PDB file of C-alpha atoms in Angstrom:
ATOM      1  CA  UNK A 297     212.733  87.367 113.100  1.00  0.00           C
ATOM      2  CA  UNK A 298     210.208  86.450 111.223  1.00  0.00           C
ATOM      3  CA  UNK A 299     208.053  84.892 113.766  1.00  0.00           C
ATOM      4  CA  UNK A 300     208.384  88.587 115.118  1.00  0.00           C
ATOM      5  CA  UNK A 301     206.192  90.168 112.293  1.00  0.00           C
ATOM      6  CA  UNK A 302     203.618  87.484 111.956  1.00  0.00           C
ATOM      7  CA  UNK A 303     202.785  88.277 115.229  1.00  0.00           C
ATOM      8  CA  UNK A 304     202.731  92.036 114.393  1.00  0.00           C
ATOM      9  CA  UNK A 305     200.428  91.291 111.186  1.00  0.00           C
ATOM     10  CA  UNK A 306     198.176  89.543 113.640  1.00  0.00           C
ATOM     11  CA  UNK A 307     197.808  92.588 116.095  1.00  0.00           C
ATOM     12  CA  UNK A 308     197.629  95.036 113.311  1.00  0.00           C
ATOM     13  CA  UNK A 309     194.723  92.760 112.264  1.00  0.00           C
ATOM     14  CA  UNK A 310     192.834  93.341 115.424  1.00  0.00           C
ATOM     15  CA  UNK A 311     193.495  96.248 115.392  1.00  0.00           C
ATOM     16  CA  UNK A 312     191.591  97.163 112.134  1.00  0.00           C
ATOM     17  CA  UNK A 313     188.670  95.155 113.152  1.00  0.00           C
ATOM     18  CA  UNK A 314     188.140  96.745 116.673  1.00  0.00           C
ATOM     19  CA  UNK A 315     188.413  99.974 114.570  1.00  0.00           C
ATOM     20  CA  UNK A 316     185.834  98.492 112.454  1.00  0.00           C
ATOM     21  CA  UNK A 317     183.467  97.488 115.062  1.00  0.00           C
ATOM     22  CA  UNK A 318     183.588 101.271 117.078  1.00  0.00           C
ATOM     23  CA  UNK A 319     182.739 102.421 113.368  1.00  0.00           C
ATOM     24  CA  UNK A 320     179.637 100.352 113.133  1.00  0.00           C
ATOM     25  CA  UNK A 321     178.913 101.065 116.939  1.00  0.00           C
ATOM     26  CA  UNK A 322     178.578 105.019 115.633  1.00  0.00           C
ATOM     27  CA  UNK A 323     175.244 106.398 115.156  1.00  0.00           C
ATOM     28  CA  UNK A 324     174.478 107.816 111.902  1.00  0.00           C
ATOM     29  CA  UNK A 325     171.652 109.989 111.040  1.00  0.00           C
ATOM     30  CA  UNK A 326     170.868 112.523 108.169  1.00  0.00           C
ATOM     31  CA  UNK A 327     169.428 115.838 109.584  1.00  0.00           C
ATOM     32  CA  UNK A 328     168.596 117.330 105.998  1.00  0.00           C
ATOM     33  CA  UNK A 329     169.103 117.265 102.889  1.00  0.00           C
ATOM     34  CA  UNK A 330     168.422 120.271  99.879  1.00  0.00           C
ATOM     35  CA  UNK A 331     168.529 120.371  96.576  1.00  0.00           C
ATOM     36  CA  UNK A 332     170.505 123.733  95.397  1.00  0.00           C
ATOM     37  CA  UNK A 333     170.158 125.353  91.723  1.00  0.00           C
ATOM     38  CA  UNK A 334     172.979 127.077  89.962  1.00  0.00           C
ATOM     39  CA  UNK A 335     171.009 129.172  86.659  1.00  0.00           C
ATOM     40  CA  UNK A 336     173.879 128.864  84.018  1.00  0.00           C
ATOM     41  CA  UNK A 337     173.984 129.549  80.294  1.00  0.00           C
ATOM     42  CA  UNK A 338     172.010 126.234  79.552  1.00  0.00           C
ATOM     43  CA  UNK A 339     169.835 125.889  81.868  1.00  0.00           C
ATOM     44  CA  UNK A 340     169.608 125.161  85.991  1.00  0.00           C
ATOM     45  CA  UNK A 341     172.397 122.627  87.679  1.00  0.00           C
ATOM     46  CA  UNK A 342     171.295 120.810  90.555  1.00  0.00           C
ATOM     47  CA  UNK A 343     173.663 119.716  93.600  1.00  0.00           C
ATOM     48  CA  UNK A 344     172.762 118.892  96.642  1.00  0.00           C
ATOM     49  CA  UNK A 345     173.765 119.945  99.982  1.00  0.00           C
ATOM     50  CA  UNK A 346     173.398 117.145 103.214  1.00  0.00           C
ATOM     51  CA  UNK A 347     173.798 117.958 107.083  1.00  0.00           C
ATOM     52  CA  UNK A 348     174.618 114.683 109.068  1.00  0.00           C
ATOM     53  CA  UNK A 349     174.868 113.810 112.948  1.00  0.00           C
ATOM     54  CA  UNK A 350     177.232 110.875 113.560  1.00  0.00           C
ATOM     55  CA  UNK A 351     177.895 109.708 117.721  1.00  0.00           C
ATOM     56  CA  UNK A 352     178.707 106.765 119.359  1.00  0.00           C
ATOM     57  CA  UNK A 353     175.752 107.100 121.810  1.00  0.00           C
ATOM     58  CA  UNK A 354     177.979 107.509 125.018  1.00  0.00           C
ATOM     59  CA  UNK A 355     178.489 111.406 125.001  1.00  0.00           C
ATOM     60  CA  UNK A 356     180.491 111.878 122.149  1.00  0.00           C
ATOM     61  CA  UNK A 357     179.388 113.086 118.525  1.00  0.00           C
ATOM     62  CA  UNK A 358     180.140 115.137 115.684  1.00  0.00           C
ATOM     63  CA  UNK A 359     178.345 116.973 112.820  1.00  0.00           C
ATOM     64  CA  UNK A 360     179.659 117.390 109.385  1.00  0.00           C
ATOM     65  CA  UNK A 361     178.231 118.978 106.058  1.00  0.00           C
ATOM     66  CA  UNK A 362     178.923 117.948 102.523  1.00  0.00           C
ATOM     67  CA  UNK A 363     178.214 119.347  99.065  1.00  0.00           C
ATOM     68  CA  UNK A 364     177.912 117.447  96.022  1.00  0.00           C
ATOM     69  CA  UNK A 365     176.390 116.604  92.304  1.00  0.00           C
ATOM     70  CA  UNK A 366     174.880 113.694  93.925  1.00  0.00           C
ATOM     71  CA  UNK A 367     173.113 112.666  96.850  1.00  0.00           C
ATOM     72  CA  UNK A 368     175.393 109.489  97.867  1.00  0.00           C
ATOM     73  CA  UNK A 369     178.840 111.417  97.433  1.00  0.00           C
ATOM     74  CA  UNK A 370     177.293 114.599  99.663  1.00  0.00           C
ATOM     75  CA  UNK A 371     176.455 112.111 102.320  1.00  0.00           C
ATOM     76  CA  UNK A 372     179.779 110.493 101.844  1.00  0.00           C
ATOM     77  CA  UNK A 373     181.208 113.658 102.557  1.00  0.00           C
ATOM     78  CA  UNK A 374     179.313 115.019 105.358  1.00  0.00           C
ATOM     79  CA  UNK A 375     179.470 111.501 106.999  1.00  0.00           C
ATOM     80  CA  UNK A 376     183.888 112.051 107.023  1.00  0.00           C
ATOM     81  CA  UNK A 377     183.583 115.717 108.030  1.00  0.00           C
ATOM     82  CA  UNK A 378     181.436 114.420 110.812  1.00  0.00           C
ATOM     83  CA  UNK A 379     183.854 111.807 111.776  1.00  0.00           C
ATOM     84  CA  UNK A 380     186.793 114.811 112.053  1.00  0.00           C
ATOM     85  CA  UNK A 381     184.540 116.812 114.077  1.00  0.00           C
ATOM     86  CA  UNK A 382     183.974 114.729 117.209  1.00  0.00           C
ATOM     87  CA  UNK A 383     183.552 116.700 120.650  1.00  0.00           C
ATOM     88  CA  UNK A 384     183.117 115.501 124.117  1.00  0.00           C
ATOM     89  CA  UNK A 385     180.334 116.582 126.287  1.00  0.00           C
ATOM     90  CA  UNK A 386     179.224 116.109 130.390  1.00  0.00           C
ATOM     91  CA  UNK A 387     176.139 114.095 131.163  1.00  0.00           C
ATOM     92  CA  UNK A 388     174.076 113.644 134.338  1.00  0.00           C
ATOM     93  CA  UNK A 389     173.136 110.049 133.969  1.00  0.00           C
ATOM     94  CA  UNK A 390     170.793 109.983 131.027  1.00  0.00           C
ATOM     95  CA  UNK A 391     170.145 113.774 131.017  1.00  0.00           C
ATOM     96  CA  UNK A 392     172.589 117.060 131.138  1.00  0.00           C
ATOM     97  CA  UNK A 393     173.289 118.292 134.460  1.00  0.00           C
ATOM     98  CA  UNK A 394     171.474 121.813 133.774  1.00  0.00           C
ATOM     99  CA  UNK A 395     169.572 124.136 131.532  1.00  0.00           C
ATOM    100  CA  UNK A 396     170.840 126.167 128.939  1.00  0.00           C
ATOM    101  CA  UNK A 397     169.844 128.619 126.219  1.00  0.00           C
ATOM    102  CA  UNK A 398     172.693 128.770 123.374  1.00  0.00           C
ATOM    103  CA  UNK A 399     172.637 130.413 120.394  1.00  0.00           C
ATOM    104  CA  UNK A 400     173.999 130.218 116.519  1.00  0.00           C
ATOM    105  CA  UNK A 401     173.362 133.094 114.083  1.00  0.00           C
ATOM    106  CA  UNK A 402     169.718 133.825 114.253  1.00  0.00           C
ATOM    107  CA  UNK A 403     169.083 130.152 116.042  1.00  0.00           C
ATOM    108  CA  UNK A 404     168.248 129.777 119.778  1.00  0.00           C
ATOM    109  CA  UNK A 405     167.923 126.412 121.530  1.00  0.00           C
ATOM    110  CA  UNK A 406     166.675 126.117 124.832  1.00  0.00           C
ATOM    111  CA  UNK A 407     168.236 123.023 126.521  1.00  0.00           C
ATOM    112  CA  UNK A 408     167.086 121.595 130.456  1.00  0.00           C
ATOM    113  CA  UNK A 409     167.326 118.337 131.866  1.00  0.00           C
ATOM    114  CA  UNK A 410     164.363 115.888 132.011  1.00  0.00           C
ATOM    115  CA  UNK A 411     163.582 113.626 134.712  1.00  0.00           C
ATOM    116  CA  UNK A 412     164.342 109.636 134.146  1.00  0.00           C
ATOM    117  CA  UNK A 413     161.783 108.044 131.820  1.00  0.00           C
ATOM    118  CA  UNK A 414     160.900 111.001 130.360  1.00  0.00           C
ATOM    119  CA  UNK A 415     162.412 111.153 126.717  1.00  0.00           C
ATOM    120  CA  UNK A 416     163.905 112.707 124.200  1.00  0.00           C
ATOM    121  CA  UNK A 417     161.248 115.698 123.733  1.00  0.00           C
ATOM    122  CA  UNK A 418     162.650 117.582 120.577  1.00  0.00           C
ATOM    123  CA  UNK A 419     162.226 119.138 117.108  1.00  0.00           C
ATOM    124  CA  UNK A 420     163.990 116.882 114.340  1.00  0.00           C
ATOM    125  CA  UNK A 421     167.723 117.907 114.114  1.00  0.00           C
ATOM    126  CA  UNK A 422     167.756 118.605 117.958  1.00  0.00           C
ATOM    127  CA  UNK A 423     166.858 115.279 118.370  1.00  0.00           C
ATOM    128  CA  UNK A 424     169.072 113.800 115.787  1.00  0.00           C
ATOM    129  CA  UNK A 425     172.035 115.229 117.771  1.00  0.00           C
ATOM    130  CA  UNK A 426     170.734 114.377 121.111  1.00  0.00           C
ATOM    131  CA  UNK A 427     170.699 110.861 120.249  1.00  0.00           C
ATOM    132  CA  UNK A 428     173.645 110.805 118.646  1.00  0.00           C
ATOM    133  CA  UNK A 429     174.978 111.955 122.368  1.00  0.00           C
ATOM    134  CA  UNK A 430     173.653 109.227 124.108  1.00  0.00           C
ATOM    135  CA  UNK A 431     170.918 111.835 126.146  1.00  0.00           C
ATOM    136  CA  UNK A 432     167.989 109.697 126.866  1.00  0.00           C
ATOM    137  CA  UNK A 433     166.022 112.592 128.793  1.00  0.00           C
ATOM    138  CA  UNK A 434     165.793 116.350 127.918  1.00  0.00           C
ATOM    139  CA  UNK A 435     163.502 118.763 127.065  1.00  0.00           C
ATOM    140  CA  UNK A 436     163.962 121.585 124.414  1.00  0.00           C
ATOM    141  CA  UNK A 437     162.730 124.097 122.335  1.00  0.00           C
ATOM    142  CA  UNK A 438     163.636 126.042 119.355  1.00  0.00           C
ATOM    143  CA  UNK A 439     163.188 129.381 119.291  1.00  0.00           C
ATOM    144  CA  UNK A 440     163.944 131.774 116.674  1.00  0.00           C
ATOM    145  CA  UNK A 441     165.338 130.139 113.262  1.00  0.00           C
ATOM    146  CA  UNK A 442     164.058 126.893 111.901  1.00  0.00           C
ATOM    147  CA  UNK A 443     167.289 126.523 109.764  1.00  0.00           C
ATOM    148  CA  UNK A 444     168.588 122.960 110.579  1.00  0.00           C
ATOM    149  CA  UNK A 445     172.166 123.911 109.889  1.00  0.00           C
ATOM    150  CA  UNK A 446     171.866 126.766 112.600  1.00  0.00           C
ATOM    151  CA  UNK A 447     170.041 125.008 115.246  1.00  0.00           C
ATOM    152  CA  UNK A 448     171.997 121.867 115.341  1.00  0.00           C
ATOM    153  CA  UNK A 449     175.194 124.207 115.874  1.00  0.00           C
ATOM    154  CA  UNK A 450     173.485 125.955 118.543  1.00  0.00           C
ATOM    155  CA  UNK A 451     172.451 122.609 119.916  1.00  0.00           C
ATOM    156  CA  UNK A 452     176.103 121.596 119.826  1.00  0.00           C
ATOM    157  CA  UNK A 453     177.414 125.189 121.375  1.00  0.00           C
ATOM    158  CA  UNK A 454     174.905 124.809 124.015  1.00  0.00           C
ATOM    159  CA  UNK A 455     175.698 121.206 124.956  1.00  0.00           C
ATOM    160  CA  UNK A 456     179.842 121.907 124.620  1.00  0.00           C
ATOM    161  CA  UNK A 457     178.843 124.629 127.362  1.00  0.00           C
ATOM    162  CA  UNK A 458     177.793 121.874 129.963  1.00  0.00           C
ATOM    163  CA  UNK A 459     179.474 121.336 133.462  1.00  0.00           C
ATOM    164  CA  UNK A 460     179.016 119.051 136.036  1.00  0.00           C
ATOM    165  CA  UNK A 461     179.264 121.096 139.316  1.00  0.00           C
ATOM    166  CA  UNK A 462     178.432 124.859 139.638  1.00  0.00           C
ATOM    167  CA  UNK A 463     182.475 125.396 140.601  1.00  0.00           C
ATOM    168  CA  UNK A 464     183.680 124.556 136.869  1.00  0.00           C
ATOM    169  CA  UNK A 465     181.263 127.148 135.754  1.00  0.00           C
ATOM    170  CA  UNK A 466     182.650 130.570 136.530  1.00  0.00           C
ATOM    171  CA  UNK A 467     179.642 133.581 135.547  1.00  0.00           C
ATOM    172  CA  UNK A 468     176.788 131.589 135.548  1.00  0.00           C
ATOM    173  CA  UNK A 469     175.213 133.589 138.433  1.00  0.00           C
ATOM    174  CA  UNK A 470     174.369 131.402 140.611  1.00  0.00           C
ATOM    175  CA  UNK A 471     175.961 130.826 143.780  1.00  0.00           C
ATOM    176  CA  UNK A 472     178.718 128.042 145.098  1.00  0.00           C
ATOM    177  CA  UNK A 473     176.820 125.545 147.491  1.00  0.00           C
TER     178      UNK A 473
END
């Protein structure tokens, strides 16, 4: 019997370290961070608000946002919101398989696919996303708000709308080939 759960322990312990090597395999980056005020009887009290991309670099990512008195404990918490939030999304290769304007609030991101060798060609939290994805060609643009917050949720609306063939995307307006 005992034999029995040594050799559990010793799964459960590779277990935890292939868990810890997909968490070091995940791409982390920090798309902004601001310093808010709150004017109270004393005087102003600063916290600090942090928007983070985290992906493992193979079409999966997430995006979290955390709030805090200090900088390390907002990034803390953005980095485990992220974590919670991963979605799945349809590449082409290295690219997306078509163009795509999404939008967020008062952001609008213009998404198309890139031909190979081409690059990531994008403002700072579009690219921050798209790398976090994996995508090693696209081209976008911004238009409308500069807010990172908004555009990297548009970014993510627009890329969640992707589909591989023209049959899986009903009202598109283009016709079945």
């Amino acid at each position: 019997m005992r034999s029995n759960m040594a050799k559990g322990k010793k799964t459960e312990r590779k277990g935890a370290s292939a868990v810890r090597e997909e968490q070091e395999a995940l791409i982390e980056k920090v798309v902004s961070i601001r310093r808010v005020a709150k004017v109270v009887k004393g005087g102003r009290r600063f916290s600090f608000n942090v928007l983070v991309v985290v992906g493992n670099g193979r079409g999966s990512a997430g995006i979290g946002f955390g709030k805090a008195n200090e900088i390390s404990s907002a990034i803390g918490k953005a980095l485990s919101s992220a974590k919670k939030s991963f979605v799945n999304i349809q590449m082409k290769g290295a690219t997306i398989p078509h163009g795509v304007i999404s939008k967020f609030k008062a952001g609008k991101v213009l998404l198309k696919p890139a031909n190979p060798g081409t690059g990531v060609i994008a403002g700072g939290p579009v690219r921050a996303l798209c790398e976090a994805f994996g995508i090693k060609d696209i081209l976008t643009k911004c238009l409308g708000s500069r807010n990172p917050i908004n555009i990297v949720k548009a970014t993510l609306i627009g890329l969640r709308q992707l589909r591989l063939s023209r049959e899986a995307a009903p009202g598109t307006g283009e016709r079945k080939m």
